[in-house]
CSV table of C-alpha atoms in Angstrom, one decimal:
chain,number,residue,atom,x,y,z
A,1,UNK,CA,-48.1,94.6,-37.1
A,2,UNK,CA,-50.4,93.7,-33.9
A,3,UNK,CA,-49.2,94.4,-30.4
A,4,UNK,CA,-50.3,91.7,-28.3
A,5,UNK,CA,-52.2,92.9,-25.1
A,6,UNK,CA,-50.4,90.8,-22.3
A,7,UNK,CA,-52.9,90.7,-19.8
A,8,UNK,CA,-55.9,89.9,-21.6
A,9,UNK,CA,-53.7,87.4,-23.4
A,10,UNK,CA,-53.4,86.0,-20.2
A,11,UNK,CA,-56.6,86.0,-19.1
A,12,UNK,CA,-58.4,85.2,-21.7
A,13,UNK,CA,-56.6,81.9,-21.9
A,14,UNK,CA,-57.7,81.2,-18.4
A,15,UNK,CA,-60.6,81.8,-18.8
A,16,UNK,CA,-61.0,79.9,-21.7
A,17,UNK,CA,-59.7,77.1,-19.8
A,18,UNK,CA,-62.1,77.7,-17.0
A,19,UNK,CA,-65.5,77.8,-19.1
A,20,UNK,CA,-64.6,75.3,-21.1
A,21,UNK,CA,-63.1,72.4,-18.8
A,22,UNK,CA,-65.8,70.1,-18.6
A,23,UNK,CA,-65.1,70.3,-22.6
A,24,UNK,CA,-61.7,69.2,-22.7
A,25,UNK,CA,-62.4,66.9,-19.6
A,26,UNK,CA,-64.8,65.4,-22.4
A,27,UNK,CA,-61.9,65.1,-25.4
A,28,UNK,CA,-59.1,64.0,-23.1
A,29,UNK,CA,-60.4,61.5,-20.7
A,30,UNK,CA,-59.8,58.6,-23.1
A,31,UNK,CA,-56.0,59.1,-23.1
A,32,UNK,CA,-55.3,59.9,-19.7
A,33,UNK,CA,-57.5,57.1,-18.4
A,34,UNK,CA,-54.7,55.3,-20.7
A,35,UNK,CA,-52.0,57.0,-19.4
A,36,UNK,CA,-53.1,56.6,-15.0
A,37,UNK,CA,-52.2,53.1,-14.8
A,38,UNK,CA,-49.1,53.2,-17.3
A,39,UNK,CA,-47.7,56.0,-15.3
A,40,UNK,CA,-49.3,53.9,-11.8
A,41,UNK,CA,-47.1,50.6,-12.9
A,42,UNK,CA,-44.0,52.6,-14.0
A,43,UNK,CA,-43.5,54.8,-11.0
A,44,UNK,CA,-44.7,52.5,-8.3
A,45,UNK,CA,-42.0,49.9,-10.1
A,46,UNK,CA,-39.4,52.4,-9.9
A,47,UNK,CA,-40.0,53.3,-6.6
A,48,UNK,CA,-40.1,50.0,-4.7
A,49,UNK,CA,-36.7,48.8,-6.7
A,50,UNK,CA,-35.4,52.2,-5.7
A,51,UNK,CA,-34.7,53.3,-9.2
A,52,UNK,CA,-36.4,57.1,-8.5
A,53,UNK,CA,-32.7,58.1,-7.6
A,54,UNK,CA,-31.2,59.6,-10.3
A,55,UNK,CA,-27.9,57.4,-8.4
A,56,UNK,CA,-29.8,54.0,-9.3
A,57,UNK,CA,-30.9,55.1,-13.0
A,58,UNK,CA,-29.5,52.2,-15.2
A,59,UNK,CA,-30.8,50.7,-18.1
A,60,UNK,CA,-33.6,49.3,-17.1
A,61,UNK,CA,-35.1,52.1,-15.5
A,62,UNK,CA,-34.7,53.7,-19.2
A,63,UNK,CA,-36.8,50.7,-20.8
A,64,UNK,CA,-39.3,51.8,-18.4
A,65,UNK,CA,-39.8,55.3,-19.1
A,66,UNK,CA,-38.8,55.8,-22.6
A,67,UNK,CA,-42.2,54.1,-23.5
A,68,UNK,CA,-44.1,56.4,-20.9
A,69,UNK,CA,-42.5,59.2,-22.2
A,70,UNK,CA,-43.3,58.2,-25.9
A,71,UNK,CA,-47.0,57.3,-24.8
A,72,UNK,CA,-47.2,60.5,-23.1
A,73,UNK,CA,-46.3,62.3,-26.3
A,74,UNK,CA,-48.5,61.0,-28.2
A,75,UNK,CA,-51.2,61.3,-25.7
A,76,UNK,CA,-50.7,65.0,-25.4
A,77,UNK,CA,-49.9,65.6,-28.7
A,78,UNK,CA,-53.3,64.6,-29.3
A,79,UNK,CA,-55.5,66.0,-26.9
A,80,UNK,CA,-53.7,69.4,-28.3
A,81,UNK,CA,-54.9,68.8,-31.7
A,82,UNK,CA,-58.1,68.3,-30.0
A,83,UNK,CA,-58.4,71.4,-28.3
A,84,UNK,CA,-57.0,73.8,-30.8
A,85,UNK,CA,-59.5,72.4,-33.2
A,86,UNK,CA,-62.2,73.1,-30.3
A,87,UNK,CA,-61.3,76.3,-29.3
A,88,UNK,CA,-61.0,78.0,-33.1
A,89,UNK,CA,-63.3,75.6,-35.1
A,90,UNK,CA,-65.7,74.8,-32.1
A,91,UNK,CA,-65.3,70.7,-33.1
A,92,UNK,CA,-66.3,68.7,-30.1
A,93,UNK,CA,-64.2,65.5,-30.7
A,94,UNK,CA,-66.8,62.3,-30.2
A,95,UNK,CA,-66.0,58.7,-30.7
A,96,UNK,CA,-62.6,57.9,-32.2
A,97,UNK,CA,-61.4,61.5,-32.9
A,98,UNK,CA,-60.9,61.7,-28.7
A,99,UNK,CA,-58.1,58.7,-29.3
A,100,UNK,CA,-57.1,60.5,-32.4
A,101,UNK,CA,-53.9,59.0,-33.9
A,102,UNK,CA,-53.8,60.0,-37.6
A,103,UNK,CA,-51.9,62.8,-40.1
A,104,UNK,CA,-52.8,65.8,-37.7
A,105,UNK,CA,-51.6,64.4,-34.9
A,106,UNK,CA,-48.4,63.3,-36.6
A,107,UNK,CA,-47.7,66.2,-38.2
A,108,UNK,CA,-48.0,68.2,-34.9
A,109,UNK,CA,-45.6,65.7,-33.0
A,110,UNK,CA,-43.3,66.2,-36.0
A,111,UNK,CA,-43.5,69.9,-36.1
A,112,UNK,CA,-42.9,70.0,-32.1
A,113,UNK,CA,-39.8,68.0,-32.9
A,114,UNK,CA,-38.6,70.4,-36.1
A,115,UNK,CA,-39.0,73.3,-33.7
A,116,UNK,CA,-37.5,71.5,-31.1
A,117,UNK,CA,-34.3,71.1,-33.6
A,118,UNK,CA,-34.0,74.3,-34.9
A,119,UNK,CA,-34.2,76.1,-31.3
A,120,UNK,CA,-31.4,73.1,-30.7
A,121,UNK,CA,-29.2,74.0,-33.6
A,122,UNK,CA,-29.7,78.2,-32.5
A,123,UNK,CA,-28.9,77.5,-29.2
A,124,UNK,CA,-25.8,75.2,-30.1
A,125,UNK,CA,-24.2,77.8,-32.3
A,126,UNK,CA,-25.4,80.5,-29.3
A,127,UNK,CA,-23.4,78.5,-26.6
A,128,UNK,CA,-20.6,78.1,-29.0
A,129,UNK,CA,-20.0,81.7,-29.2
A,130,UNK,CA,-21.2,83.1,-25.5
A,131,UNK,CA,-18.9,80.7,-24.0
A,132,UNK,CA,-15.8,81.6,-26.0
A,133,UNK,CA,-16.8,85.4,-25.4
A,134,UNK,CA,-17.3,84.1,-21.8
A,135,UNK,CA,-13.7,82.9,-21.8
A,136,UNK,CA,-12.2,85.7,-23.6
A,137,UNK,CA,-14.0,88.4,-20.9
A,138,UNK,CA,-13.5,86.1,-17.7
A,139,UNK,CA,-9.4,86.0,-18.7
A,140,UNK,CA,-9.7,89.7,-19.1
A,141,UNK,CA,-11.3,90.8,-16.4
A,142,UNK,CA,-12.1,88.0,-13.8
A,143,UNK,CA,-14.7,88.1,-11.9
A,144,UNK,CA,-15.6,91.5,-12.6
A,145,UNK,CA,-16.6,89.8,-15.9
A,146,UNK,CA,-19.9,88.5,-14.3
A,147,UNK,CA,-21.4,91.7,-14.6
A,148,UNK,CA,-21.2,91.2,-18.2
A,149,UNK,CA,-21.5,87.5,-18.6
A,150,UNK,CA,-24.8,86.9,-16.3
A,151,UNK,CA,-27.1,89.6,-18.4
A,152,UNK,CA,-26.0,88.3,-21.3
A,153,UNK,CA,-26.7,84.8,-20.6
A,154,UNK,CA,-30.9,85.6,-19.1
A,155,UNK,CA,-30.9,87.7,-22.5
A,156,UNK,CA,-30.1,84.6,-24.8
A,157,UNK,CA,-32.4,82.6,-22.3
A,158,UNK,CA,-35.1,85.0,-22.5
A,159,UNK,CA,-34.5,85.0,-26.3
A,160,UNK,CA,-34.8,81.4,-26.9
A,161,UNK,CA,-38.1,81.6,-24.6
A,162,UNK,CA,-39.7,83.6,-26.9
A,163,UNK,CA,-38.4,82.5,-30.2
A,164,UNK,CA,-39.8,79.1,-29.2
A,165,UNK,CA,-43.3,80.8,-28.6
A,166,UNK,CA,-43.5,82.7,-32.0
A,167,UNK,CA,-42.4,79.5,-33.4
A,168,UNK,CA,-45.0,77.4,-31.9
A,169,UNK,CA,-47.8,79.5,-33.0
A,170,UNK,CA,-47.5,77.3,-36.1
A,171,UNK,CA,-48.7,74.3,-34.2
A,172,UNK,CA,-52.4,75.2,-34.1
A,173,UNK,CA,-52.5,75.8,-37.6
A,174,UNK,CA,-51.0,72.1,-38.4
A,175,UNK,CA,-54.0,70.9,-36.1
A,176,UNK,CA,-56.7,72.8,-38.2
A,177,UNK,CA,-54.9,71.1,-41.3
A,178,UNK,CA,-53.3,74.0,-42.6
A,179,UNK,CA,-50.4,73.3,-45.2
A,180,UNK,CA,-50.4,76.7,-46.1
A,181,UNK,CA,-48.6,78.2,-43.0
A,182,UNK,CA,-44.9,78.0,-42.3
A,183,UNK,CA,-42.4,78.9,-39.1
A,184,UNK,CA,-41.4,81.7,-41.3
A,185,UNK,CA,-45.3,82.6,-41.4
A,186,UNK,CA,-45.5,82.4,-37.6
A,187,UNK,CA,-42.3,84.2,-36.9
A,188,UNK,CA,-43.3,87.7,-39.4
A,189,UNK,CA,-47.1,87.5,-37.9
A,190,UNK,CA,-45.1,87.6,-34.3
A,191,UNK,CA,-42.8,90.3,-35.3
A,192,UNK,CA,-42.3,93.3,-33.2
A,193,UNK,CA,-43.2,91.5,-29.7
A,194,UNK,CA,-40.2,90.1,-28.2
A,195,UNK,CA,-41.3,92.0,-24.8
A,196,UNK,CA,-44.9,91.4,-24.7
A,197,UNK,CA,-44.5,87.9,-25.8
A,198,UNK,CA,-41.9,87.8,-22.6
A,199,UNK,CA,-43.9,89.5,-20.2
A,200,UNK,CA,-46.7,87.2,-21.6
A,201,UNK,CA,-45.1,83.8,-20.9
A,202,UNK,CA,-43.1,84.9,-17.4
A,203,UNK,CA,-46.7,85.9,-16.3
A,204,UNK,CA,-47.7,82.4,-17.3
A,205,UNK,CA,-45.0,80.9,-15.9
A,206,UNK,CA,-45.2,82.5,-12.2
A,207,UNK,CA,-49.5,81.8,-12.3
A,208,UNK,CA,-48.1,77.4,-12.7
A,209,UNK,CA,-45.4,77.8,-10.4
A,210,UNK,CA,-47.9,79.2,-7.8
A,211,UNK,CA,-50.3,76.4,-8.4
A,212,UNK,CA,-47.3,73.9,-9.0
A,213,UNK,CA,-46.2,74.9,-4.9
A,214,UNK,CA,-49.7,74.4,-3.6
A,215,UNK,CA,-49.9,71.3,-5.1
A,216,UNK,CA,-46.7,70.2,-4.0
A,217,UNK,CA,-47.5,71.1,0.0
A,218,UNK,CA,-50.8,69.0,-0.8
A,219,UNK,CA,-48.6,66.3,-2.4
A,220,UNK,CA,-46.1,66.3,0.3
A,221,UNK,CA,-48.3,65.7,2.7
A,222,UNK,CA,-50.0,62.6,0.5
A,223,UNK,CA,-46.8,61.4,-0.1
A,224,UNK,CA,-46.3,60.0,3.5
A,225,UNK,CA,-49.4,57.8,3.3
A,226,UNK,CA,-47.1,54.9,1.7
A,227,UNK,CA,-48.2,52.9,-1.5
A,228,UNK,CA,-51.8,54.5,-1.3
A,229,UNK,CA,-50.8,57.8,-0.7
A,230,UNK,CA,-47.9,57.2,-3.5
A,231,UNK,CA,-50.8,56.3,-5.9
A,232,UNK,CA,-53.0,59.1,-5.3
A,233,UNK,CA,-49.9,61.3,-5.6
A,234,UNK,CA,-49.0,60.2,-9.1
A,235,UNK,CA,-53.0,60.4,-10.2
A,236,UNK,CA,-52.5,64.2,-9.1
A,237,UNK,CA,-49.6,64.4,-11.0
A,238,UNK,CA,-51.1,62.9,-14.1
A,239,UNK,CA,-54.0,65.5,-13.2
A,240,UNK,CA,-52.1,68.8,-12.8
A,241,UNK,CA,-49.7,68.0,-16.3
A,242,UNK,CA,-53.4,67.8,-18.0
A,243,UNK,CA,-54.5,70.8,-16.9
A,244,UNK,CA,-51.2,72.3,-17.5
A,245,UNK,CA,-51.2,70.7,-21.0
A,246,UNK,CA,-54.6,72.3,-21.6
A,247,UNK,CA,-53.9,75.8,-20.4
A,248,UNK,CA,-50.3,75.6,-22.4
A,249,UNK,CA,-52.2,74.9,-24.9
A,250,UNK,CA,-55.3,77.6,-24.9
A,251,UNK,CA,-52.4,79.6,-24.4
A,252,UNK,CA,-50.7,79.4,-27.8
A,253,UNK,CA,-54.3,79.1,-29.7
A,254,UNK,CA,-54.8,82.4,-28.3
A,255,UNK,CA,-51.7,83.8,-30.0
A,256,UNK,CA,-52.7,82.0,-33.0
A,257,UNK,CA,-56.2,83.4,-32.7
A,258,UNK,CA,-54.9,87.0,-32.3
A,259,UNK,CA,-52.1,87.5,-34.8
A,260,UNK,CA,-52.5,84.9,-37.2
A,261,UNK,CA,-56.6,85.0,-37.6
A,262,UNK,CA,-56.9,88.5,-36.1
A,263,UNK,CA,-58.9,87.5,-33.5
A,264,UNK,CA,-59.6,89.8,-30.2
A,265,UNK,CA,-59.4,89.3,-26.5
């Protein structure tokens, strides 16, 4: 059983991400130069017909993004496949494999769907039963029963957090073609670091959320420019969820790396 070291888990996937950008700028810019005018004409639609409030969302506003969302999927999805194949097999996608749309890439979107379900189904069954516990204490004791109730509800959220992580390290072994490797495979090589894993991902979290605020003062301010400045806002947008995607990304083939392949820091 490996013990995941948290903070050069952390760092190396930045790192990684750093020294290797111009790399994945290289595999990616295909779909996102597909994906900047789709998500140009959707949003600046939905803003000047004033369907951006959630109060105006109707049916048509869901024709529109459905397909952006489906597009942005698949556009993901495969510039994942991309990278994990880059950063364990050292495969520089060229010509078609940077608009890559074949078995890898749909067996990834449908493995990020099964996880998906089964964290659904865990959590259903979860909610079930915290909220008739909930009941049951909040009868008994009132208010007092917060004390109980709020811990136990960040520990089921903190649980699902990382059972979705040890889950997911499955996903860089569909893009290297493995059919040998299950979710049952990725949950025993993850056993033993629920708190690592946690501390891991929290750090992870906090380093976006800083970068997420700068951008939004710097977006804020852009924002007031009118249709330019909403254009150049929604090309940052597009920007910052590729990098995120990309770090995300390094970030679970570095789990991967290190408890599946035995890989160090």
């Amino acid at each position: 059983m490996r013990k995941l070291p948290v903070f050069n888990a952390l760092g190396h996937a930045f790192r990684s991400t750093t020294d290797n950008i111009g790399f994945a700028f290289h595999t990616s810019w295909p779909r996102m130069l597909m994906l900047l005018p789709l998500n140009l004409a959707v949003n600046l639609y939905l803003a000047f017909n004033g369907m951006q409030d959630p109060q105006n969302f109707n049916a048509q506003s869901l024709l529109l993004i459905v397909p952006l969302a489906i597009a942005s999927i698949v556009a993901y999805c495969s510039i994942a496949v991309n990278w994990h194949r880059y950063v364990l097999l050292d495969e520089v996608a060229e010509g078609r494999q940077r608009l890559r749309i074949d078995s890898l890439m749909w067996r990834y979107i449908g493995n990020a769907i099964l996880i998906g379900l089964v964290l659904f189904a865990g959590g259903f069954v979860a909610i079930l039963v915290f909220s008739f516990v909930g009941w049951a204490l909040s009868s008994a004791l009132g208010e007092a029963s917060l004390i109980v109730i709020v811990p136990c509800a960040a520990a089921l959220y903190a649980y699902a957090i990382v059972s979705a992580y040890r889950l997911a390290v499955k996903l860089p072994s569909v893009a290297l073609g493995r059919n040998d490797f299950s979710m049952g495979d990725a949950w025993r090589a993850t056993a033993g670091n629920f708190w690592r894993i946690l501390g891991l991902v929290l750090l992870f979290f906090i380093c976006l959320l800083l970068v997420g605020l700068a951008i939004f003062v710097l977006t804020y301010v852009i924002g007031q420019m009118g249709t330019l400045g909403l254009s150049v806002l929604i090309a940052i947008q597009v920007a910052v969820n590729w990098v995120a995607t990309i770090l995300g990304v390094t970030l679970l083939t570095s789990l991967y790396g290190f408890f599946v392949e035995g890989r160090e820091f």
